[in-house]
Each structure stands twice: as C-alpha cells, then as structure tokens.
PDB file of C-alpha atoms in Angstrom:
ATOM      1  CA  UNK A   1       0.130  -0.099   0.154  1.00 42.00           C
ATOM      2  CA  UNK A   2       2.553   2.596   0.811  1.00 37.00           C
ATOM      3  CA  UNK A   3       4.741   1.642  -2.058  1.00 39.00           C
ATOM      4  CA  UNK A   4       1.474   2.006  -4.221  1.00 39.00           C
ATOM      5  CA  UNK A   5       1.180   5.650  -3.018  1.00 39.00           C
ATOM      6  CA  UNK A   6       4.109   6.498  -2.989  1.00 36.00           C
ATOM      7  CA  UNK A   7       4.392   5.767  -6.890  1.00 37.00           C
ATOM      8  CA  UNK A   8       1.252   7.719  -6.982  1.00 42.00           C
ATOM      9  CA  UNK A   9       2.571  11.117  -5.388  1.00 34.00           C
ATOM     10  CA  UNK A  10       5.440  10.575  -7.755  1.00 34.00           C
ATOM     11  CA  UNK A  11       3.514  10.431 -10.615  1.00 39.00           C
ATOM     12  CA  UNK A  12       1.608  13.340  -9.887  1.00 35.00           C
ATOM     13  CA  UNK A  13       4.848  15.344  -9.211  1.00 39.00           C
ATOM     14  CA  UNK A  14       6.352  14.402 -12.724  1.00 31.00           C
ATOM     15  CA  UNK A  15       2.850  15.569 -14.481  1.00 34.00           C
ATOM     16  CA  UNK A  16       3.235  19.171 -12.162  1.00 35.00           C
ATOM     17  CA  UNK A  17       6.846  19.359 -13.086  1.00 36.00           C
ATOM     18  CA  UNK A  18       5.840  18.862 -17.109  1.00 39.00           C
ATOM     19  CA  UNK A  19       3.047  21.245 -16.787  1.00 39.00           C
ATOM     20  CA  UNK A  20       5.043  23.680 -15.471  1.00 39.00           C
ATOM     21  CA  UNK A  21       7.976  23.447 -17.828  1.00 41.00           C
ATOM     22  CA  UNK A  22       5.263  23.902 -20.780  1.00 44.00           C
ATOM     23  CA  UNK A  23       4.096  26.899 -18.988  1.00 44.00           C
ATOM     24  CA  UNK A  24       7.819  28.546 -18.598  1.00 46.00           C
ATOM     25  CA  UNK A  25       8.673  27.732 -22.255  1.00 49.00           C
ATOM     26  CA  UNK A  26       5.057  29.502 -23.530  1.00 50.00           C
ATOM     27  CA  UNK A  27       5.429  32.278 -21.769  1.00 58.00           C
ATOM     28  CA  UNK A  28       5.299  35.339 -24.089  1.00 64.00           C
ATOM     29  CA  UNK A  29       6.939  38.606 -22.976  1.00 94.00           C
ATOM     30  CA  UNK A  30       4.915  41.912 -24.150  1.00 95.00           C
ATOM     31  CA  UNK A  31       5.633  45.360 -24.358  1.00 96.00           C
ATOM     32  CA  UNK A  32       3.413  48.159 -24.041  1.00 97.00           C
ATOM     33  CA  UNK A  33       2.351  50.366 -27.331  1.00 98.00           C
ATOM     34  CA  UNK A  34       0.966  53.693 -26.473  1.00 98.00           C
ATOM     35  CA  UNK A  35      -1.252  55.244 -28.939  1.00 98.00           C
ATOM     36  CA  UNK A  36      -1.683  59.186 -28.857  1.00 98.00           C
ATOM     37  CA  UNK A  37      -3.853  59.904 -31.857  1.00 98.00           C
ATOM     38  CA  UNK A  38      -6.054  62.872 -32.659  1.00 96.00           C
ATOM     39  CA  UNK A  39      -8.848  64.095 -35.217  1.00 95.00           C
ATOM     40  CA  UNK A  40     -10.133  60.088 -35.187  1.00 96.00           C
ATOM     41  CA  UNK A  41     -13.964  59.714 -35.540  1.00 93.00           C
ATOM     42  CA  UNK A  42     -16.210  57.432 -34.306  1.00 92.00           C
ATOM     43  CA  UNK A  43     -16.512  54.270 -37.237  1.00 93.00           C
ATOM     44  CA  UNK A  44     -19.967  52.913 -38.602  1.00 87.00           C
ATOM     45  CA  UNK A  45     -21.065  50.075 -36.213  1.00 90.00           C
ATOM     46  CA  UNK A  46     -19.894  47.372 -39.117  1.00 94.00           C
ATOM     47  CA  UNK A  47     -16.067  48.857 -38.750  1.00 96.00           C
ATOM     48  CA  UNK A  48     -13.351  48.900 -36.282  1.00 97.00           C
ATOM     49  CA  UNK A  49      -9.609  51.046 -36.145  1.00 98.00           C
ATOM     50  CA  UNK A  50      -6.700  48.203 -36.104  1.00 98.00           C
ATOM     51  CA  UNK A  51      -2.937  48.958 -35.463  1.00 98.00           C
ATOM     52  CA  UNK A  52      -0.140  46.983 -37.004  1.00 98.00           C
ATOM     53  CA  UNK A  53       3.400  47.435 -36.844  1.00 98.00           C
ATOM     54  CA  UNK A  54       5.645  46.603 -39.674  1.00 98.00           C
ATOM     55  CA  UNK A  55       8.508  43.762 -38.712  1.00 98.00           C
ATOM     56  CA  UNK A  56      10.891  42.384 -41.524  1.00 97.00           C
ATOM     57  CA  UNK A  57       8.222  44.061 -44.503  1.00 96.00           C
ATOM     58  CA  UNK A  58       5.510  42.124 -42.635  1.00 97.00           C
ATOM     59  CA  UNK A  59       2.266  43.663 -40.836  1.00 98.00           C
ATOM     60  CA  UNK A  60       1.924  42.694 -37.142  1.00 98.00           C
ATOM     61  CA  UNK A  61      -1.671  43.410 -35.716  1.00 98.00           C
ATOM     62  CA  UNK A  62      -1.465  45.331 -32.605  1.00 98.00           C
ATOM     63  CA  UNK A  63      -5.116  45.173 -31.666  1.00 97.00           C
ATOM     64  CA  UNK A  64      -8.296  46.580 -32.801  1.00 98.00           C
ATOM     65  CA  UNK A  65     -10.497  49.792 -31.360  1.00 98.00           C
ATOM     66  CA  UNK A  66     -13.159  51.736 -31.729  1.00 97.00           C
ATOM     67  CA  UNK A  67     -13.205  54.476 -28.966  1.00 97.00           C
ATOM     68  CA  UNK A  68     -11.420  57.734 -30.277  1.00 96.00           C
ATOM     69  CA  UNK A  69     -10.583  58.746 -26.829  1.00 97.00           C
ATOM     70  CA  UNK A  70      -6.648  58.485 -26.403  1.00 98.00           C
ATOM     71  CA  UNK A  71      -4.311  57.561 -25.086  1.00 98.00           C
ATOM     72  CA  UNK A  72      -4.604  53.964 -25.522  1.00 98.00           C
ATOM     73  CA  UNK A  73      -2.179  51.123 -24.687  1.00 98.00           C
ATOM     74  CA  UNK A  74      -2.024  47.739 -26.254  1.00 98.00           C
ATOM     75  CA  UNK A  75       0.480  44.713 -25.158  1.00 97.00           C
ATOM     76  CA  UNK A  76       2.324  43.667 -28.158  1.00 97.00           C
ATOM     77  CA  UNK A  77       5.276  40.747 -28.161  1.00 97.00           C
ATOM     78  CA  UNK A  78       8.088  42.621 -27.260  1.00 97.00           C
ATOM     79  CA  UNK A  79      10.969  41.266 -29.949  1.00 96.00           C
ATOM     80  CA  UNK A  80       8.395  42.075 -32.429  1.00 97.00           C
ATOM     81  CA  UNK A  81       7.525  45.477 -30.978  1.00 97.00           C
ATOM     82  CA  UNK A  82      11.364  46.192 -30.266  1.00 97.00           C
ATOM     83  CA  UNK A  83      11.961  45.275 -34.337  1.00 97.00           C
ATOM     84  CA  UNK A  84       9.099  47.301 -35.658  1.00 98.00           C
ATOM     85  CA  UNK A  85      10.053  50.018 -38.354  1.00 98.00           C
ATOM     86  CA  UNK A  86       6.667  51.499 -39.025  1.00 98.00           C
ATOM     87  CA  UNK A  87       3.292  51.868 -37.828  1.00 98.00           C
ATOM     88  CA  UNK A  88      -0.001  51.975 -39.586  1.00 98.00           C
ATOM     89  CA  UNK A  89      -3.418  52.541 -38.819  1.00 98.00           C
ATOM     90  CA  UNK A  90      -6.137  51.155 -41.048  1.00 98.00           C
ATOM     91  CA  UNK A  91      -9.915  50.550 -41.117  1.00 97.00           C
ATOM     92  CA  UNK A  92     -11.127  47.336 -41.162  1.00 97.00           C
ATOM     93  CA  UNK A  93     -14.342  45.211 -41.238  1.00 96.00           C
ATOM     94  CA  UNK A  94     -15.612  44.296 -37.249  1.00 95.00           C
ATOM     95  CA  UNK A  95     -15.761  40.645 -38.646  1.00 94.00           C
ATOM     96  CA  UNK A  96     -13.293  40.116 -40.521  1.00 93.00           C
ATOM     97  CA  UNK A  97     -12.275  36.940 -42.282  1.00 92.00           C
ATOM     98  CA  UNK A  98      -8.836  38.481 -44.173  1.00 93.00           C
ATOM     99  CA  UNK A  99      -5.934  38.266 -41.396  1.00 94.00           C
ATOM    100  CA  UNK A 100      -3.919  41.432 -43.598  1.00 96.00           C
ATOM    101  CA  UNK A 101      -4.584  44.497 -43.590  1.00 97.00           C
ATOM    102  CA  UNK A 102      -7.500  46.476 -45.820  1.00 97.00           C
ATOM    103  CA  UNK A 103      -6.790  48.680 -48.487  1.00 97.00           C
ATOM    104  CA  UNK A 104      -8.086  51.952 -45.870  1.00 97.00           C
ATOM    105  CA  UNK A 105      -4.709  52.360 -44.192  1.00 98.00           C
ATOM    106  CA  UNK A 106      -5.482  55.975 -42.867  1.00 98.00           C
ATOM    107  CA  UNK A 107      -2.134  56.889 -40.397  1.00 98.00           C
ATOM    108  CA  UNK A 108       1.253  55.802 -41.126  1.00 98.00           C
ATOM    109  CA  UNK A 109       4.516  56.876 -39.289  1.00 98.00           C
ATOM    110  CA  UNK A 110       8.037  55.195 -39.242  1.00 98.00           C
ATOM    111  CA  UNK A 111       9.626  54.888 -35.655  1.00 98.00           C
ATOM    112  CA  UNK A 112      12.587  57.111 -34.539  1.00 97.00           C
ATOM    113  CA  UNK A 113      13.692  55.161 -31.495  1.00 97.00           C
ATOM    114  CA  UNK A 114      10.963  54.787 -29.232  1.00 97.00           C
ATOM    115  CA  UNK A 115       8.306  57.030 -31.494  1.00 98.00           C
ATOM    116  CA  UNK A 116       6.498  57.002 -34.130  1.00 98.00           C
ATOM    117  CA  UNK A 117       4.907  60.433 -35.558  1.00 98.00           C
ATOM    118  CA  UNK A 118       1.932  59.389 -37.780  1.00 98.00           C
ATOM    119  CA  UNK A 119       0.083  61.537 -40.368  1.00 96.00           C
ATOM    120  CA  UNK A 120      -2.391  60.893 -43.229  1.00 96.00           C
ATOM    121  CA  UNK A 121       0.285  60.944 -45.917  1.00 95.00           C
ATOM    122  CA  UNK A 122      -0.490  57.232 -46.667  1.00 97.00           C
ATOM    123  CA  UNK A 123      -4.158  58.519 -48.181  1.00 97.00           C
ATOM    124  CA  UNK A 124      -2.439  61.641 -49.840  1.00 96.00           C
ATOM    125  CA  UNK A 125      -0.579  64.784 -49.622  1.00 95.00           C
ATOM    126  CA  UNK A 126      -3.482  67.594 -49.163  1.00 94.00           C
ATOM    127  CA  UNK A 127      -0.757  70.386 -48.536  1.00 92.00           C
ATOM    128  CA  UNK A 128      -1.665  72.266 -51.631  1.00 93.00           C
ATOM    129  CA  UNK A 129      -5.177  71.215 -51.841  1.00 95.00           C
ATOM    130  CA  UNK A 130      -7.815  73.488 -54.023  1.00 96.00           C
ATOM    131  CA  UNK A 131     -10.602  73.861 -56.452  1.00 97.00           C
ATOM    132  CA  UNK A 132     -13.456  75.560 -57.225  1.00 97.00           C
ATOM    133  CA  UNK A 133     -17.303  74.341 -57.985  1.00 98.00           C
ATOM    134  CA  UNK A 134     -20.256  76.654 -59.415  1.00 98.00           C
ATOM    135  CA  UNK A 135     -24.021  76.797 -59.562  1.00 98.00           C
ATOM    136  CA  UNK A 136     -25.714  75.637 -62.133  1.00 97.00           C
ATOM    137  CA  UNK A 137     -28.845  73.178 -62.518  1.00 97.00           C
ATOM    138  CA  UNK A 138     -28.603  70.839 -65.647  1.00 96.00           C
ATOM    139  CA  UNK A 139     -30.484  68.000 -65.160  1.00 96.00           C
ATOM    140  CA  UNK A 140     -34.043  69.813 -65.034  1.00 93.00           C
ATOM    141  CA  UNK A 141     -33.258  71.662 -68.486  1.00 89.00           C
ATOM    142  CA  UNK A 142     -34.317  70.149 -72.089  1.00 79.00           C
ATOM    143  CA  UNK A 143     -31.935  73.085 -73.850  1.00 76.00           C
ATOM    144  CA  UNK A 144     -33.084  75.979 -72.412  1.00 78.00           C
ATOM    145  CA  UNK A 145     -31.578  77.392 -69.060  1.00 86.00           C
ATOM    146  CA  UNK A 146     -34.530  77.585 -66.225  1.00 85.00           C
ATOM    147  CA  UNK A 147     -33.542  80.406 -64.349  1.00 90.00           C
ATOM    148  CA  UNK A 148     -32.984  78.407 -61.063  1.00 95.00           C
ATOM    149  CA  UNK A 149     -29.340  77.683 -61.163  1.00 97.00           C
ATOM    150  CA  UNK A 150     -29.057  78.200 -57.302  1.00 98.00           C
ATOM    151  CA  UNK A 151     -30.394  74.802 -56.807  1.00 98.00           C
ATOM    152  CA  UNK A 152     -27.594  72.775 -58.060  1.00 98.00           C
ATOM    153  CA  UNK A 153     -23.920  72.572 -57.289  1.00 98.00           C
ATOM    154  CA  UNK A 154     -21.197  71.107 -59.873  1.00 98.00           C
ATOM    155  CA  UNK A 155     -17.272  70.603 -59.012  1.00 98.00           C
ATOM    156  CA  UNK A 156     -15.098  72.476 -61.743  1.00 97.00           C
ATOM    157  CA  UNK A 157     -15.287  75.268 -64.018  1.00 97.00           C
ATOM    158  CA  UNK A 158     -18.652  75.797 -65.866  1.00 96.00           C
ATOM    159  CA  UNK A 159     -18.204  75.747 -70.112  1.00 94.00           C
ATOM    160  CA  UNK A 160     -19.589  73.870 -72.690  1.00 92.00           C
ATOM    161  CA  UNK A 161     -18.625  71.291 -71.285  1.00 94.00           C
ATOM    162  CA  UNK A 162     -17.520  71.883 -67.743  1.00 96.00           C
ATOM    163  CA  UNK A 163     -13.928  71.326 -66.911  1.00 97.00           C
ATOM    164  CA  UNK A 164     -12.400  70.073 -63.523  1.00 96.00           C
ATOM    165  CA  UNK A 165     -11.070  72.556 -61.225  1.00 96.00           C
ATOM    166  CA  UNK A 166      -9.223  70.610 -58.494  1.00 97.00           C
ATOM    167  CA  UNK A 167      -5.639  70.296 -56.813  1.00 96.00           C
ATOM    168  CA  UNK A 168      -5.956  67.366 -55.379  1.00 97.00           C
ATOM    169  CA  UNK A 169      -4.247  63.968 -55.430  1.00 97.00           C
ATOM    170  CA  UNK A 170      -5.270  60.540 -56.887  1.00 97.00           C
ATOM    171  CA  UNK A 171      -6.388  58.692 -54.210  1.00 98.00           C
ATOM    172  CA  UNK A 172      -4.970  54.931 -53.467  1.00 97.00           C
ATOM    173  CA  UNK A 173      -7.399  52.073 -53.546  1.00 96.00           C
ATOM    174  CA  UNK A 174      -9.703  51.703 -50.349  1.00 97.00           C
ATOM    175  CA  UNK A 175     -10.643  55.562 -50.716  1.00 98.00           C
ATOM    176  CA  UNK A 176     -13.082  57.642 -52.748  1.00 98.00           C
ATOM    177  CA  UNK A 177     -13.929  61.533 -52.608  1.00 98.00           C
ATOM    178  CA  UNK A 178     -17.398  62.700 -51.652  1.00 98.00           C
ATOM    179  CA  UNK A 179     -19.202  66.028 -52.397  1.00 98.00           C
ATOM    180  CA  UNK A 180     -21.700  67.498 -49.614  1.00 98.00           C
ATOM    181  CA  UNK A 181     -23.848  70.502 -49.317  1.00 98.00           C
ATOM    182  CA  UNK A 182     -25.065  71.294 -45.785  1.00 98.00           C
ATOM    183  CA  UNK A 183     -28.936  71.147 -45.789  1.00 98.00           C
ATOM    184  CA  UNK A 184     -31.073  72.669 -43.352  1.00 97.00           C
ATOM    185  CA  UNK A 185     -31.065  68.921 -41.410  1.00 96.00           C
ATOM    186  CA  UNK A 186     -27.409  68.076 -41.980  1.00 96.00           C
ATOM    187  CA  UNK A 187     -25.174  67.191 -45.095  1.00 97.00           C
ATOM    188  CA  UNK A 188     -26.364  65.701 -48.359  1.00 98.00           C
ATOM    189  CA  UNK A 189     -24.155  63.702 -50.054  1.00 97.00           C
ATOM    190  CA  UNK A 190     -23.674  64.652 -53.653  1.00 97.00           C
ATOM    191  CA  UNK A 191     -21.784  61.319 -54.762  1.00 97.00           C
ATOM    192  CA  UNK A 192     -18.887  59.998 -54.688  1.00 98.00           C
ATOM    193  CA  UNK A 193     -15.699  60.137 -57.235  1.00 98.00           C
ATOM    194  CA  UNK A 194     -12.238  58.956 -57.826  1.00 97.00           C
ATOM    195  CA  UNK A 195     -12.004  61.278 -61.058  1.00 96.00           C
ATOM    196  CA  UNK A 196     -12.413  64.746 -61.793  1.00 97.00           C
ATOM    197  CA  UNK A 197     -13.295  64.921 -65.323  1.00 96.00           C
ATOM    198  CA  UNK A 198     -16.670  62.411 -65.257  1.00 96.00           C
ATOM    199  CA  UNK A 199     -19.760  62.117 -63.417  1.00 96.00           C
ATOM    200  CA  UNK A 200     -19.793  60.604 -59.677  1.00 97.00           C
ATOM    201  CA  UNK A 201     -21.730  57.696 -58.933  1.00 95.00           C
ATOM    202  CA  UNK A 202     -24.874  58.664 -58.238  1.00 93.00           C
ATOM    203  CA  UNK A 203     -27.579  61.569 -58.539  1.00 95.00           C
ATOM    204  CA  UNK A 204     -29.955  60.798 -55.636  1.00 95.00           C
ATOM    205  CA  UNK A 205     -31.603  64.427 -55.678  1.00 98.00           C
ATOM    206  CA  UNK A 206     -30.727  65.332 -59.521  1.00 97.00           C
ATOM    207  CA  UNK A 207     -33.673  65.800 -62.179  1.00 95.00           C
ATOM    208  CA  UNK A 208     -34.307  63.569 -65.121  1.00 93.00           C
ATOM    209  CA  UNK A 209     -31.850  65.239 -67.529  1.00 94.00           C
ATOM    210  CA  UNK A 210     -28.318  64.402 -67.492  1.00 91.00           C
ATOM    211  CA  UNK A 211     -25.511  66.340 -65.962  1.00 93.00           C
ATOM    212  CA  UNK A 212     -22.168  67.517 -66.971  1.00 95.00           C
ATOM    213  CA  UNK A 213     -19.195  65.383 -66.926  1.00 97.00           C
ATOM    214  CA  UNK A 214     -17.808  66.644 -63.768  1.00 98.00           C
ATOM    215  CA  UNK A 215     -19.276  65.657 -59.935  1.00 98.00           C
ATOM    216  CA  UNK A 216     -21.915  67.233 -58.736  1.00 98.00           C
ATOM    217  CA  UNK A 217     -25.764  67.354 -58.210  1.00 98.00           C
ATOM    218  CA  UNK A 218     -28.833  68.890 -58.584  1.00 98.00           C
ATOM    219  CA  UNK A 219     -31.640  69.029 -55.547  1.00 98.00           C
ATOM    220  CA  UNK A 220     -35.169  68.402 -56.926  1.00 97.00           C
ATOM    221  CA  UNK A 221     -36.183  64.886 -56.222  1.00 97.00           C
ATOM    222  CA  UNK A 222     -36.219  62.516 -53.053  1.00 97.00           C
ATOM    223  CA  UNK A 223     -36.541  65.163 -50.495  1.00 97.00           C
ATOM    224  CA  UNK A 224     -35.247  64.184 -47.485  1.00 97.00           C
ATOM    225  CA  UNK A 225     -36.855  64.512 -43.844  1.00 96.00           C
ATOM    226  CA  UNK A 226     -36.220  67.846 -42.461  1.00 96.00           C
ATOM    227  CA  UNK A 227     -35.474  69.529 -46.150  1.00 97.00           C
ATOM    228  CA  UNK A 228     -36.821  71.817 -48.671  1.00 97.00           C
ATOM    229  CA  UNK A 229     -36.642  71.090 -52.384  1.00 98.00           C
ATOM    230  CA  UNK A 230     -35.790  72.698 -54.339  1.00 97.00           C
ATOM    231  CA  UNK A 231     -32.258  73.515 -52.055  1.00 98.00           C
ATOM    232  CA  UNK A 232     -30.881  76.871 -52.462  1.00 98.00           C
ATOM    233  CA  UNK A 233     -27.728  76.187 -52.353  1.00 98.00           C
ATOM    234  CA  UNK A 234     -26.558  79.956 -51.923  1.00 98.00           C
ATOM    235  CA  UNK A 235     -24.698  80.745 -48.693  1.00 98.00           C
ATOM    236  CA  UNK A 236     -24.746  76.973 -47.839  1.00 98.00           C
ATOM    237  CA  UNK A 237     -21.368  75.209 -46.897  1.00 97.00           C
ATOM    238  CA  UNK A 238     -19.883  72.731 -49.681  1.00 98.00           C
ATOM    239  CA  UNK A 239     -17.515  69.957 -48.910  1.00 97.00           C
ATOM    240  CA  UNK A 240     -15.282  67.655 -50.508  1.00 97.00           C
ATOM    241  CA  UNK A 241     -14.231  64.673 -47.691  1.00 96.00           C
ATOM    242  CA  UNK A 242     -12.560  61.611 -48.537  1.00 97.00           C
ATOM    243  CA  UNK A 243     -14.264  58.605 -47.433  1.00 97.00           C
ATOM    244  CA  UNK A 244     -13.193  54.994 -47.156  1.00 96.00           C
ATOM    245  CA  UNK A 245     -14.451  52.141 -49.307  1.00 96.00           C
ATOM    246  CA  UNK A 246     -17.149  50.570 -48.192  1.00 93.00           C
ATOM    247  CA  UNK A 247     -18.479  53.076 -46.175  1.00 92.00           C
ATOM    248  CA  UNK A 248     -21.371  52.326 -43.304  1.00 88.00           C
ATOM    249  CA  UNK A 249     -21.912  55.629 -42.261  1.00 89.00           C
ATOM    250  CA  UNK A 250     -24.382  58.319 -44.145  1.00 90.00           C
ATOM    251  CA  UNK A 251     -22.151  61.264 -42.433  1.00 92.00           C
ATOM    252  CA  UNK A 252     -19.059  62.858 -43.826  1.00 95.00           C
ATOM    253  CA  UNK A 253     -15.561  61.479 -42.963  1.00 95.00           C
ATOM    254  CA  UNK A 254     -13.001  63.056 -40.745  1.00 94.00           C
ATOM    255  CA  UNK A 255     -10.571  63.989 -43.720  1.00 95.00           C
ATOM    256  CA  UNK A 256     -12.056  66.955 -45.444  1.00 95.00           C
ATOM    257  CA  UNK A 257      -9.221  68.525 -47.211  1.00 95.00           C
ATOM    258  CA  UNK A 258     -11.849  70.976 -48.914  1.00 96.00           C
ATOM    259  CA  UNK A 259     -14.408  73.175 -47.543  1.00 96.00           C
ATOM    260  CA  UNK A 260     -16.497  76.464 -48.740  1.00 96.00           C
ATOM    261  CA  UNK A 261     -19.332  78.524 -48.872  1.00 97.00           C
ATOM    262  CA  UNK A 262     -21.409  79.278 -52.195  1.00 98.00           C
ATOM    263  CA  UNK A 263     -21.759  82.914 -52.958  1.00 97.00           C
ATOM    264  CA  UNK A 264     -25.011  84.684 -54.269  1.00 97.00           C
ATOM    265  CA  UNK A 265     -23.710  84.565 -57.878  1.00 97.00           C
ATOM    266  CA  UNK A 266     -24.725  81.578 -60.254  1.00 97.00           C
ATOM    267  CA  UNK A 267     -22.781  79.863 -63.441  1.00 96.00           C
ATOM    268  CA  UNK A 268     -20.553  81.312 -65.004  1.00 96.00           C
ATOM    269  CA  UNK A 269     -19.124  82.628 -61.607  1.00 97.00           C
ATOM    270  CA  UNK A 270     -17.507  80.246 -59.855  1.00 97.00           C
ATOM    271  CA  UNK A 271     -16.491  79.818 -55.681  1.00 97.00           C
ATOM    272  CA  UNK A 272     -13.328  78.837 -54.648  1.00 96.00           C
ATOM    273  CA  UNK A 273     -12.826  76.219 -51.534  1.00 96.00           C
ATOM    274  CA  UNK A 274     -10.544  76.812 -48.929  1.00 93.00           C
ATOM    275  CA  UNK A 275      -8.142  74.619 -47.296  1.00 88.00           C
ATOM    276  CA  UNK A 276      -8.760  72.560 -44.409  1.00 87.00           C
ATOM    277  CA  UNK A 277      -6.079  70.595 -42.946  1.00 80.00           C
ATOM    278  CA  UNK A 278      -6.466  71.292 -39.717  1.00 79.00           C
ATOM    279  CA  UNK A 279      -8.972  68.522 -39.311  1.00 80.00           C
ATOM    280  CA  UNK A 280      -6.680  65.878 -40.514  1.00 90.00           C
ATOM    281  CA  UNK A 281      -5.753  63.210 -38.002  1.00 95.00           C
ATOM    282  CA  UNK A 282      -2.186  62.824 -36.720  1.00 96.00           C
ATOM    283  CA  UNK A 283      -0.327  61.905 -33.311  1.00 97.00           C
ATOM    284  CA  UNK A 284       2.233  59.811 -32.000  1.00 98.00           C
ATOM    285  CA  UNK A 285       2.715  55.798 -31.280  1.00 98.00           C
ATOM    286  CA  UNK A 286       5.216  55.323 -28.515  1.00 98.00           C
ATOM    287  CA  UNK A 287       6.766  52.174 -27.868  1.00 96.00           C
ATOM    288  CA  UNK A 288       7.908  50.930 -23.903  1.00 88.00           C
TER     289      UNK A 288
END
C-alpha cells in the first residue's frame, strides 16, 4: 500500500513538473504600445480601427479599437515591437475574415527610436489642396436654362462642357472623394468619385436630364426629412471629403481637405474652396 501511494505521488509530481515546464516555455514577454492620436472620429457599427507594426516587411496586428479617446495602450510581443520599423492604422470590418490589413490605411509613421509620428500621408498629400465649384441646374433642363441655377452645385469650371478644377491627389485603393452640401437638417451627399473629369457615382436628388462630365448634384427629387426642395445652395457650406471604401456611415468622414461657402452668384461665376488641413488626423505612437 505504501509503495502504491509513493508511486502515485511520484506520478503527480512528474505531471506537475511537466506542466510547469510547458508554462515556462510558452510564456510570451510583451511590451506596451501607446497610441496618442487626435482627429479620429467614430466609425460606423460595422468597422473598427486596427493598428499594425511592420516587422521584417510583414504586418503584425497590435489590436483593434473603436473608442477615439486617447491615450490607449496595447500589449504587443516585445521582440516584434522592438524590431518594428513602422506603425500603420487601418480601418477594418468588425467581422474580418482576412488577417491582412485592408486597403483603407489612414495613418502611417516610421519609428525613430521609441516614437513614431503618424499622419495621413498614406492617403494623400493635401498640403496644396484647392478647387472651385459653380451653381447650375442642368438636370431639369431640355435645352433652355430654367433660371433656377441656385438649386445645384457642380465641381469645376463652367463651360461647354464644364471642366475639372481640383488640385487634389489621386487616391489609393480603399478611398474615394465625396461631395456634400450642408442642408437644413445636415450634410447632403452629392455622390462619390475618384476621377475629376466624369460624373460621380450617384445622382440621388437630381432631375431626369443628363448632368455634365464633372461631379455634382441638383437638388430637386427625393427630398430628405427636414429639407425643403428645390434647395437653394447659396450661402451654404460645400465640402469635399475623403471617404473609406466601403463606407457604412451616411455622414462625412473626418478627412475633409476642402470646405467652401457658396456665394450668391450662379454660373458662369465660380466659388473657391478653402483648405481645411486642420481637421486631418495625426499623432504619435510610443513603444515601451
């Protein structure tokens, strides 16, 4: 009986030693990654922000988040974090079957020692952003000007046909421009576009006639709640934003490189946009 008891205790001890050894071998040492970001806005319910460090040219996820209150701290493998050369912030589906970063990368910065200063240069350089728009309503006409040009906005210079008038970068995959007019109840989309010399992808409020070969919108049909159509664009704020693709939010995204105010003059007069670079997200990333 004593012999059996001794052997049983010996076996339990060997199992315990084995488990302890496994635990020691599997222990992963982590370091803190601290995000101090500003200018980010909450995403729609179907998307999250995800951080990545680039290690030996490969992305390593540092975790996802939805709160835009900072600082935020994430635990990252210490060896990988020490060897990281760059930090990238992307926008990802909340349920994401793809382990790789999406095209919608919004912030990037290289590590210099323990810190990486991040900005939106990965989306585009908006330091020289400029453009113009004019008031005109071609989509309710059939050869004659109806005298109601204050009810439409088009991006470019009026002419036969109108021509583009933007100084904006070509966007990478995952991003598109979107035009907006601020109505009585909020911003009204004029459609998204990636080229300046063709119509945008939608005409939610325009009439039945063809519009010009530039992005823009007339405001006649499908009146949103809280608005009165035809909408008088004069005196209203006009915005060009940069939107993630896909985009589950009906509101303008935080990247708004151009903002202007429509004057009283209709085409052939033009109205200039102002730069809005103060709204661009930026910040720092610190590894401890």
